[in-house]
XYZ file of C-alpha atoms in Angstrom:
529
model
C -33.275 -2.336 -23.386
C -36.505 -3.242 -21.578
C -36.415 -5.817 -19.158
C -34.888 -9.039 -19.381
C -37.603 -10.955 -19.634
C -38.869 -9.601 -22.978
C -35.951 -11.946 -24.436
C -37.876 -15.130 -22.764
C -40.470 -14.436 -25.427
C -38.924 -12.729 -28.332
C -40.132 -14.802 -31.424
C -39.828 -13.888 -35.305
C -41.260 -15.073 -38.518
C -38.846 -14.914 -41.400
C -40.534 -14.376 -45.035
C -38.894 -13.497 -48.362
C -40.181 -13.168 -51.593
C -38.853 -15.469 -54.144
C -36.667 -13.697 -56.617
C -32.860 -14.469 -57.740
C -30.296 -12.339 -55.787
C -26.889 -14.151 -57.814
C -24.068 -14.273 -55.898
C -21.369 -11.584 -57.292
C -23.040 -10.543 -60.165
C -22.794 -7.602 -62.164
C -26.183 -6.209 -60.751
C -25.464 -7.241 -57.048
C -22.111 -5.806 -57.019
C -23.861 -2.548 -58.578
C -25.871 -2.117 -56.214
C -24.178 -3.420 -52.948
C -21.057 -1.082 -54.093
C -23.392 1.746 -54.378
C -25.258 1.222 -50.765
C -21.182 1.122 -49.161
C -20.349 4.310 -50.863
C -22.610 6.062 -48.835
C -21.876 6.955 -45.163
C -25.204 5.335 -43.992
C -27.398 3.166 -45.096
C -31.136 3.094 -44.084
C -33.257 -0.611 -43.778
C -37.081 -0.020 -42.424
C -37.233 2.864 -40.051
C -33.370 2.663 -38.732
C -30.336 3.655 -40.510
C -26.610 2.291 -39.695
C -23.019 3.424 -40.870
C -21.756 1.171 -43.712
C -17.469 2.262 -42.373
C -17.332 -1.125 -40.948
C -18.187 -3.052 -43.747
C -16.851 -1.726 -47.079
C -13.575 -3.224 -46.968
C -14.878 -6.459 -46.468
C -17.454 -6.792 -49.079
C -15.355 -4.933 -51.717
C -12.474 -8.222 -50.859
C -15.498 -10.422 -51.814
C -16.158 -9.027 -54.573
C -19.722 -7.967 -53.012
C -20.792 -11.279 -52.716
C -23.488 -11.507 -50.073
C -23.172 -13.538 -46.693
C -26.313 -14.086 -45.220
C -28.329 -14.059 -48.576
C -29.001 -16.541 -51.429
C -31.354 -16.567 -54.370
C -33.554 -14.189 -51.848
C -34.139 -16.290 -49.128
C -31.821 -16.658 -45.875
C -29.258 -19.359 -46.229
C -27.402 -21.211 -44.094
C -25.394 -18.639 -42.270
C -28.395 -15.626 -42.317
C -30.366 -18.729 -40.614
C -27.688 -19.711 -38.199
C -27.537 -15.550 -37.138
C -30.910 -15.271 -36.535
C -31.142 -18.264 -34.437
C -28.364 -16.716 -32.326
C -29.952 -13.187 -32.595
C -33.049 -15.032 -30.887
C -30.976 -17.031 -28.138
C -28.763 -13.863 -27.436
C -31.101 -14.115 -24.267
C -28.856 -16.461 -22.738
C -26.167 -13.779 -22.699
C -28.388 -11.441 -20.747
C -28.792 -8.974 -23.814
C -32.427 -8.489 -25.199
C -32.974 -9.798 -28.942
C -35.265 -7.456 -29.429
C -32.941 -4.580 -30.094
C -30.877 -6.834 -32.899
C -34.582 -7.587 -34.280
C -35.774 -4.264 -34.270
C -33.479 -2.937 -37.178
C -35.076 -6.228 -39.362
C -38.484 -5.071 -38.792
C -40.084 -5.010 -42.938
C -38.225 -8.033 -43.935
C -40.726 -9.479 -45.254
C -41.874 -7.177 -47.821
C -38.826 -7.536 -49.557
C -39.790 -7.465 -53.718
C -36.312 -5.979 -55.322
C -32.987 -6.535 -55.492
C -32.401 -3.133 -54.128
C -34.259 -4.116 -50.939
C -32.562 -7.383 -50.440
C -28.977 -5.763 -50.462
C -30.306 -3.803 -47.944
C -31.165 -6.362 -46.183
C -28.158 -8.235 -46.935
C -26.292 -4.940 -45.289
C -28.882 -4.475 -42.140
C -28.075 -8.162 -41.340
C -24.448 -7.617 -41.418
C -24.570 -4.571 -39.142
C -26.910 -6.832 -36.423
C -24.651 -9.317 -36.898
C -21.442 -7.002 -35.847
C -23.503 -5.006 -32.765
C -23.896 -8.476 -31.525
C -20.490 -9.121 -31.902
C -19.561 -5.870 -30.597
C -22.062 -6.997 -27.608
C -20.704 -9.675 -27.102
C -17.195 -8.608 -27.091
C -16.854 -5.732 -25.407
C -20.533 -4.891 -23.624
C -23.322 -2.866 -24.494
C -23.095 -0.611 -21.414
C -19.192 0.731 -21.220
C -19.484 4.097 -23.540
C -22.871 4.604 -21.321
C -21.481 4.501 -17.827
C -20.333 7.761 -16.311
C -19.373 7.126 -13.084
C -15.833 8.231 -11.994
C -15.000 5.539 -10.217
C -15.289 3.287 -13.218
C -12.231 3.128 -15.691
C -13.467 1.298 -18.728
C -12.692 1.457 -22.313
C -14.124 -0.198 -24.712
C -12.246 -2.540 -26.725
C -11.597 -2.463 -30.663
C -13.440 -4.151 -32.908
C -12.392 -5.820 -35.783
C -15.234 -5.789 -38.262
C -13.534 -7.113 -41.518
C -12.042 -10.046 -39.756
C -15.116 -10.711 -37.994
C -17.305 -10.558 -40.757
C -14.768 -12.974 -42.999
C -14.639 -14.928 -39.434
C -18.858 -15.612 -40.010
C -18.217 -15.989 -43.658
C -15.106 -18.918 -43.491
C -16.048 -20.842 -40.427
C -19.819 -19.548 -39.699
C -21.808 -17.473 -37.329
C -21.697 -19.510 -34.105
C -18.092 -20.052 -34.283
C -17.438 -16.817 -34.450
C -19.377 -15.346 -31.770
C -18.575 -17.954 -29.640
C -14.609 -16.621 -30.178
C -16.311 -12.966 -29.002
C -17.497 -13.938 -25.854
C -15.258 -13.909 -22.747
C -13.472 -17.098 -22.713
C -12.985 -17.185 -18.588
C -15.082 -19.687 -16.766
C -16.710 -17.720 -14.541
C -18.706 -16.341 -17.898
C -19.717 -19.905 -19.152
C -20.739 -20.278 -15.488
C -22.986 -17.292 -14.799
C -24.147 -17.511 -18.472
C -25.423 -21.396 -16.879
C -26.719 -20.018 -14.079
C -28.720 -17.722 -15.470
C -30.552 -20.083 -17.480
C -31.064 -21.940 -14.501
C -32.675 -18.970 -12.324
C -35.134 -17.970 -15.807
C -36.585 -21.891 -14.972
C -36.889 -20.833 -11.546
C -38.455 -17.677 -12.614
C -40.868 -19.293 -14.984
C -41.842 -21.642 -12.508
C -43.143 -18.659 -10.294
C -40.455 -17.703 -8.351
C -40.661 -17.528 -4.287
C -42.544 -15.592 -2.259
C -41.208 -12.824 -0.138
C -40.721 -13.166 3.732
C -43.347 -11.851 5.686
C -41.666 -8.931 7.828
C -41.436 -9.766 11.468
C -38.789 -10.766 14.532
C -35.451 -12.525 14.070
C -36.466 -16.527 13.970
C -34.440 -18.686 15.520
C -33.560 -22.346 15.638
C -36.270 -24.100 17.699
C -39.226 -21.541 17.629
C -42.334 -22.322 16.165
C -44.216 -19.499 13.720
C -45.547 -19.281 10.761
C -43.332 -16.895 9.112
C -40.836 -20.199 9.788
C -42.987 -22.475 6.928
C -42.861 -19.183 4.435
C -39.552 -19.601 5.041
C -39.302 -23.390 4.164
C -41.512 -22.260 1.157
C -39.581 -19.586 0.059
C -35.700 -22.166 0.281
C -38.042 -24.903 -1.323
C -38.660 -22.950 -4.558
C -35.285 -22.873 -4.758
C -34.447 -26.784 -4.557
C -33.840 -27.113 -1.016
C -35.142 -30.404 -0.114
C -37.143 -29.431 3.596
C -39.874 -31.721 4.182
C -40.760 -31.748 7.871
C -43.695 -33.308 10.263
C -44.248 -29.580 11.568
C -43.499 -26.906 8.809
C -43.470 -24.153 11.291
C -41.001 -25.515 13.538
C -37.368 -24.361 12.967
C -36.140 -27.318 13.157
C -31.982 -28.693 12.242
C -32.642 -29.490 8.697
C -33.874 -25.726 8.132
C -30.895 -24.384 10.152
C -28.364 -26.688 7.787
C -30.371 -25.272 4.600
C -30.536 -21.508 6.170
C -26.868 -21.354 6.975
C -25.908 -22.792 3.326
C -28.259 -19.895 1.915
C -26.597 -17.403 4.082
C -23.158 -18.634 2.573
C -24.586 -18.357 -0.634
C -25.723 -14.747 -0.326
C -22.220 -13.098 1.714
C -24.061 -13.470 5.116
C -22.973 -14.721 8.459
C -23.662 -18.171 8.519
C -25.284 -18.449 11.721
C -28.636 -20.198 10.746
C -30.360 -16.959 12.470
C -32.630 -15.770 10.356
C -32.702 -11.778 11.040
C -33.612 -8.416 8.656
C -30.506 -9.304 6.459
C -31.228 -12.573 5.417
C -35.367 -11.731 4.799
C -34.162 -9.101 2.812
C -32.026 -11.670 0.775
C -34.725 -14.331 0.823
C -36.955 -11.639 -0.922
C -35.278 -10.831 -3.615
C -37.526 -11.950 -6.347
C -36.124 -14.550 -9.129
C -36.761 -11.721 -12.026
C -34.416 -10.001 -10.409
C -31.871 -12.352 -9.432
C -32.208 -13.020 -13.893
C -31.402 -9.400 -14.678
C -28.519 -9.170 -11.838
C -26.744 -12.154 -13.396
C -27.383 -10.072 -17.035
C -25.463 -7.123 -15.316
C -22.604 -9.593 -14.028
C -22.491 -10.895 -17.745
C -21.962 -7.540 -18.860
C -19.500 -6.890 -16.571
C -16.845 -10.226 -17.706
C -17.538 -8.553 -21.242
C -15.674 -5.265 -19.843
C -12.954 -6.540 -19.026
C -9.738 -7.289 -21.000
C -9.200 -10.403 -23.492
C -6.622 -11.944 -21.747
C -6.452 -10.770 -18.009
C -2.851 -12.486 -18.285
C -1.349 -15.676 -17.441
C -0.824 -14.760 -13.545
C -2.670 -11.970 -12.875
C -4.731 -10.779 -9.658
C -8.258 -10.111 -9.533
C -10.053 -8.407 -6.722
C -13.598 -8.621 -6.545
C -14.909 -5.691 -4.475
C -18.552 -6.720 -4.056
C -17.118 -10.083 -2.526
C -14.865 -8.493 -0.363
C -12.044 -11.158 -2.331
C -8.840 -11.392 -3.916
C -7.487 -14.194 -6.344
C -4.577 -14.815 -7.273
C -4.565 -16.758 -10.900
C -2.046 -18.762 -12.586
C -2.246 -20.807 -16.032
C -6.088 -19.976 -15.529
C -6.326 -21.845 -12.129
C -6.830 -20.153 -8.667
C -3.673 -20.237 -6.711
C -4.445 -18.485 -3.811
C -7.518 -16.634 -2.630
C -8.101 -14.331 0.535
C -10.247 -11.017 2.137
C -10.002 -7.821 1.334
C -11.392 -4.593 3.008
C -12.360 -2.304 0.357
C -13.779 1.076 0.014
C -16.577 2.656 2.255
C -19.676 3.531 0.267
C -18.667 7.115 -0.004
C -14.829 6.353 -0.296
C -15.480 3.850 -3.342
C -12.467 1.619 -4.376
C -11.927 2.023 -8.345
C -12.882 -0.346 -10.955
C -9.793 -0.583 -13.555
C -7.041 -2.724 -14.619
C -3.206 -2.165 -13.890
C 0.259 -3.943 -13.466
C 1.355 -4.539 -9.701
C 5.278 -2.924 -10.474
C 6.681 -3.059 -6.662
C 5.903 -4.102 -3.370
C 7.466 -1.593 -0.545
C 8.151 -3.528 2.726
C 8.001 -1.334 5.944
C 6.164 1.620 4.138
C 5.668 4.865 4.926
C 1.982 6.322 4.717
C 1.490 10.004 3.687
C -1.902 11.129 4.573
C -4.149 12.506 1.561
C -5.062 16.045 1.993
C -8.788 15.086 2.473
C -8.305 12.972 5.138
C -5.547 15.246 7.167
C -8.295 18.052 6.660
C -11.602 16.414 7.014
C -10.390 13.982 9.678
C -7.113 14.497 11.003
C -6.818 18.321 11.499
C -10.118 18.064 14.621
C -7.880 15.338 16.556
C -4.771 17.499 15.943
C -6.725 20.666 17.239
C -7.475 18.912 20.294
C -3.945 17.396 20.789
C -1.089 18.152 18.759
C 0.366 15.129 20.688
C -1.670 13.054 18.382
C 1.209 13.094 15.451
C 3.671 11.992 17.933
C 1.502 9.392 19.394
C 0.761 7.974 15.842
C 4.400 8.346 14.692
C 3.677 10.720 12.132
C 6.073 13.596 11.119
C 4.717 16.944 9.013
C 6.234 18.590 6.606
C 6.007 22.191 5.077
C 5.278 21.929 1.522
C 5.650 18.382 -0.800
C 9.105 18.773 -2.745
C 12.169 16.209 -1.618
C 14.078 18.903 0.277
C 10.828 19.473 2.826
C 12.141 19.549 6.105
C 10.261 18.261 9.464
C 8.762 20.833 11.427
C 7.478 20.955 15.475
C 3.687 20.378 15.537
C 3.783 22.217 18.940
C 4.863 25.453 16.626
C 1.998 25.639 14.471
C -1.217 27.264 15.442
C -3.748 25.118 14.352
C -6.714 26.870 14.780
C -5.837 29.334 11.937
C -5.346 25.734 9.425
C -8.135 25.826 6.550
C -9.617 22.110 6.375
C -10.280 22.679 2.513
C -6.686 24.563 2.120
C -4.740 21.993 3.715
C -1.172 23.288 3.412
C 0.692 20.409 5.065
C 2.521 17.397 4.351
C 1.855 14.373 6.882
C 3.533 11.470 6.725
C 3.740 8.303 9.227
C 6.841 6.507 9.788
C 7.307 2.825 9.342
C 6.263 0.398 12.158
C 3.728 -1.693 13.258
C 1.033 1.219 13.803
C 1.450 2.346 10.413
C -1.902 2.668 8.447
C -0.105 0.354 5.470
C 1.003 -2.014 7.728
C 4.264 -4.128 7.018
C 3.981 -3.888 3.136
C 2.423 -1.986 0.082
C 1.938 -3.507 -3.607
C 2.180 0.004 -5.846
C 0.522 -0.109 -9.918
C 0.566 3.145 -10.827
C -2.790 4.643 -11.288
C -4.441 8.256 -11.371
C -6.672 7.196 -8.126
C -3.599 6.795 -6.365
C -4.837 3.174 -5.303
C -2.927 0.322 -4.306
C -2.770 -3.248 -1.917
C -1.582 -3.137 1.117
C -1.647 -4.230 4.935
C -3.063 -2.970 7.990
C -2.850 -2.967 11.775
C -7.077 -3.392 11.880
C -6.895 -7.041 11.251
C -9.792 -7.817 12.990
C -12.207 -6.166 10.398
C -11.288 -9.144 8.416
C -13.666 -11.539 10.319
C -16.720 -9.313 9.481
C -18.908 -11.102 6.648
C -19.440 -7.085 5.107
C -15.905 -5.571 4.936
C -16.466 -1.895 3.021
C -13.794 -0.192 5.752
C -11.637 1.568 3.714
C -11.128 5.265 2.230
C -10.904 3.012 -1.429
C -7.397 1.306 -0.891
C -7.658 -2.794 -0.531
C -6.462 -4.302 2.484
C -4.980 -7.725 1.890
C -5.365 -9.997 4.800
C -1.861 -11.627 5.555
C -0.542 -9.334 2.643
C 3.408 -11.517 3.480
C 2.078 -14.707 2.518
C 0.308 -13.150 -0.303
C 3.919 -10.893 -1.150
C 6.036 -14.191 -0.445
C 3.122 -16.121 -3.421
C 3.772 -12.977 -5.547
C 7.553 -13.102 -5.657
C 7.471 -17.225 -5.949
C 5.862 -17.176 -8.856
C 8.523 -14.710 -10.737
C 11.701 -16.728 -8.336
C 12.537 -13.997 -6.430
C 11.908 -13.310 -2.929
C 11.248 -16.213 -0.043
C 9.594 -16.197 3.292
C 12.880 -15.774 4.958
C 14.193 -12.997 2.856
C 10.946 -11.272 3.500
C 11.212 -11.743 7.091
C 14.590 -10.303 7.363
C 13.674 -6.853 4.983
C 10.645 -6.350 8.074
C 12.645 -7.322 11.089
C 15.472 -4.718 9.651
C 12.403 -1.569 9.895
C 13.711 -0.261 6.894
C 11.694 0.937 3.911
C 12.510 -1.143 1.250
C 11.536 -1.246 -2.551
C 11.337 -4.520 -4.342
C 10.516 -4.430 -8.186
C 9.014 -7.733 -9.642
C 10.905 -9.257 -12.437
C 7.935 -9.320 -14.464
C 5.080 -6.651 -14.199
C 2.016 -8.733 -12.547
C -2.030 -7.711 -13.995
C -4.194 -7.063 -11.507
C -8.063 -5.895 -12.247
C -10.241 -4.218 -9.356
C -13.280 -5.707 -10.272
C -17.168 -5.670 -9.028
C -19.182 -8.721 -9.322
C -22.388 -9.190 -6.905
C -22.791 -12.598 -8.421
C -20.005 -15.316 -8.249
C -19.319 -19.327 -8.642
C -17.417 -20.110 -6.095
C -14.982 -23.246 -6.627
C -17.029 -25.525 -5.405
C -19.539 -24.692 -8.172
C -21.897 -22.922 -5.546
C -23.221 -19.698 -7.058
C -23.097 -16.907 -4.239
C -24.628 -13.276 -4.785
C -23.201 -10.395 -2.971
C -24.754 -7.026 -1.819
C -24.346 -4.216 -4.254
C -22.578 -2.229 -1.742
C -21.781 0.790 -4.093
C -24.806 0.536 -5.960
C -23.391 -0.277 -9.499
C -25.869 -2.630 -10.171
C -28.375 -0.145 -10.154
C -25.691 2.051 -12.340
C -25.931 -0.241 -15.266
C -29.269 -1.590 -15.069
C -30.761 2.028 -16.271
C -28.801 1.457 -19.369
C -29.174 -2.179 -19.674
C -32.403 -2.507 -19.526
């Protein structure tokens, strides 16, 4: 795609010459028949399969859809008008128009099937679009776990044809309310956009509440674009009203709310409206990747947000922080099934970390297992047996070549903390505690080596169980204060999806944007755009 914004202006003409294209008859079912035999079918200068519409049109007897006595009826109408307002979605209705270009020119029968066949194929990429995303086959990165989802073409198609266009695409899109919301929003920031945008902040010293400069009225400027209401007797005073207003943007946009404005919150305040439009497009995208139904309880960790919510019946039950991944130790984006939380768990290192990390501080005191209540094992099968740190000579121990097992006991140091929630997954990535609970107060929380950290993970365990009747606080209490390792399976498997979203309504209806701490914005936007 190009850049959003082409959508803002996308405009057609529709033209047809007027000639009789019957419904069903023996020359339209000739020729239509003929076109679906073959594996492709060209219209203008682009060519599509026809595999995803013979069925369909053979049912009907050929009869056409968006077609009637050559001219666009009802429903070819109604899908071009939603072709054209596909902006609102974030996609670009240019790329749908593009493979109409000639339509105009039509003056046979031959040409109008065509037609009839081109429209049907923009009609199910929007869909497709719509349903599933226009990005997922396109992203590569490892980290990212999507598949796209299957299309149903013939029930789509009969879908348009029995209840009509809008109805139908409207059943595509993602039904959760953060989409409706975002999809709002973004019509809201192209107004903003149209209307000129803000200016950036002039670069310069942290302002604070009650100096006077003039970078302090840019500011004002720059919040007043926005909607802020910030009249004042001297604009370049930093006066309480500006602090109030600064401290609700820096809410908005995952900052400290401190009403200091420093290099984080001018770099926020600059980001221009055109592309606040196309990161909102890239958060569409991303609510169109994920599964249909996410389930009826279901956790949903959003990594840019550094946030986990806990869903029921489609309402929020519970939300809290997370610590995710470091920048270079990225947590995953997939979807799983929480099977079992593990109370007083045991943590074995991963062999990158006991090389890379551990093996120096071992070097330099092979007290440091001890210390940390680790024991190490020689080799990985069941039967491994302890062995005395003192005994080995770590010197000669390959970083890369690993050949140990370390694992740390249960108890309160324990890198897991008091409890682990395990769904199985080939990034070996799961929910769990830890002893660093005061990384939770930081506004940024990207801590991890891609595991999330659940802040008070036993209220969140104690919620978890509640919902399926199983465990209560007490029982919990007693399965920690006993030290023991102890596996509890939930009745019923519980969805969770580790998802990335730098823009979010919060329940208040206050849209926030996040830094794109892992750079996936940027991922998508070369293919999106």
């Amino acid at each position: 795609m190009r850049s959003i914004l082409s959508a803002l202006f996308a405009t057609s003409v529709f033209a047809f010459s007027s000639f009789t294209f019957q419904s069903a008859s023996a020359q339209t079912v000739d020729i239509l028949s003929g076109l679906l035999a073959k594996k492709n079918v060209k219209y203008s200068d682009r060519s599509f399969p026809t595999r995803n519409m013979k069925g369909f049109y053979a049912a009907r007897d050929y009869t056409p859809i968006w077609l009637t006595a050559g001219q666009l009826n009802e429903q070819g109408l109604a899908l071009m008008d939603e072709v054209g307002n596909s902006y609102r979605d974030g996609l670009d209705p240019s790329e749908y128009l593009a493979g109409l270009s000639g339509f105009s020119d039509i003056a046979t029968q031959a040409e109008a099937a065509r037609l009839e066949l081109a429209l049907s194929h923009t009609f199910l990429t929007l869909g497709r679009d719509l349903f599933s995303g226009v990005t997922t086959p396109s992203v590569t990165d490892p980290n990212i776990i999507i598949k796209r989802k299957k299309m149903d073409s013939a029930q789509w198609l009969e879908g348009a044809a029995n209840t009509g266009v809008v109805s139908m695409l409207r059943t595509l899109r993602p039904s959760h309310p953060q989409y409706a919301q975002l999809r709002q929003m973004l019509g809201g920031y192209r107004s903003l956009l149209l209307r000129g945008g803000w200016q950036k902040i002039t670069k310069g010293p942290t302002l604070k509440p009650g100096m006077t400069d003039p970078r302090v009225n840019n500011m004002r400027e720059n919040l007043m674009a926005r909607g802020y209401d910030l009249g004042a007797d001297d604009p370049n005073f930093y006066d309480e009203g500006l602090v109030e207003a600064m401290k609700h943007f820096q809410m908005r946009h995952g900052l400290t709310a401190d009403g200091v404005a420093g290099p984080n919150t001018f770099k926020a305040m600059s980001v221009s409206a055109e592309d606040r439009v196309n990161q909102l497009a890239i958060n569409l995208e991303r609510w169109r990747w994920l599964p249909r139904n996410l389930g009826r309880s279901h956790v949903l960790v959003n990594q840019a947000g550094f946030e986990l919510f806990m869903v029921k019946g489609g309402k929020t039950v519970d939300n809290r922080r997370v610590i995710v991944g470091k920048p270079f130790h990225q947590s995953p984006m997939f979807s799983g099934n929480i099977a079992y939380a593990e109370f007083n768990p045991t943590w074995t290192v991963p062999l990158s970390i006991a090389g890379k990390e551990m093996l120096p501080k071992i070097r330099n005191n092979p007290a440091y297992l001890k210390d940390k209540n680790y024991l190490i094992y020689k080799g990985w099968g069941a039967k491994a047996k302890p062995i005395n740190p003192f005994a080995v000579d770590w010197s000669a121990v390959s970083a890369s070549k690993f050949p140990y097992r370390i694992v740390q006991q249960p108890g309160p140091r324990n890198a897991l903390g008091q409890v682990k929630f395990i769904f199985p997954n080939k990034f070996s990535v799961y929910l769990h505690d830890t002893p660093s609970r005061n990384l939770f107060a930081r506004s940024g929380r990207a801590f991890s080596h891609g595991c999330i950290r659940v802040e008070k993970p036993l209220e969140f365990a104690s919620l978890i169980y509640s919902l399926q009747g199983g465990l209560n606080p007490k029982k919990i209490q007693g399965i920690i204060k006993s030290k023991k390792q102890t596996r509890i399976r939930l009745k019923n498997k519980l969805p969770v999806h580790l998802a990335y979203f730098t823009a979010w309504i919060n329940e208040d209806g206050v849209p926030l944007f996040f830094e794109d701490v892992y750079k996936r914005d940027k991922l998508v936007s070369k293919y999106l755009f």
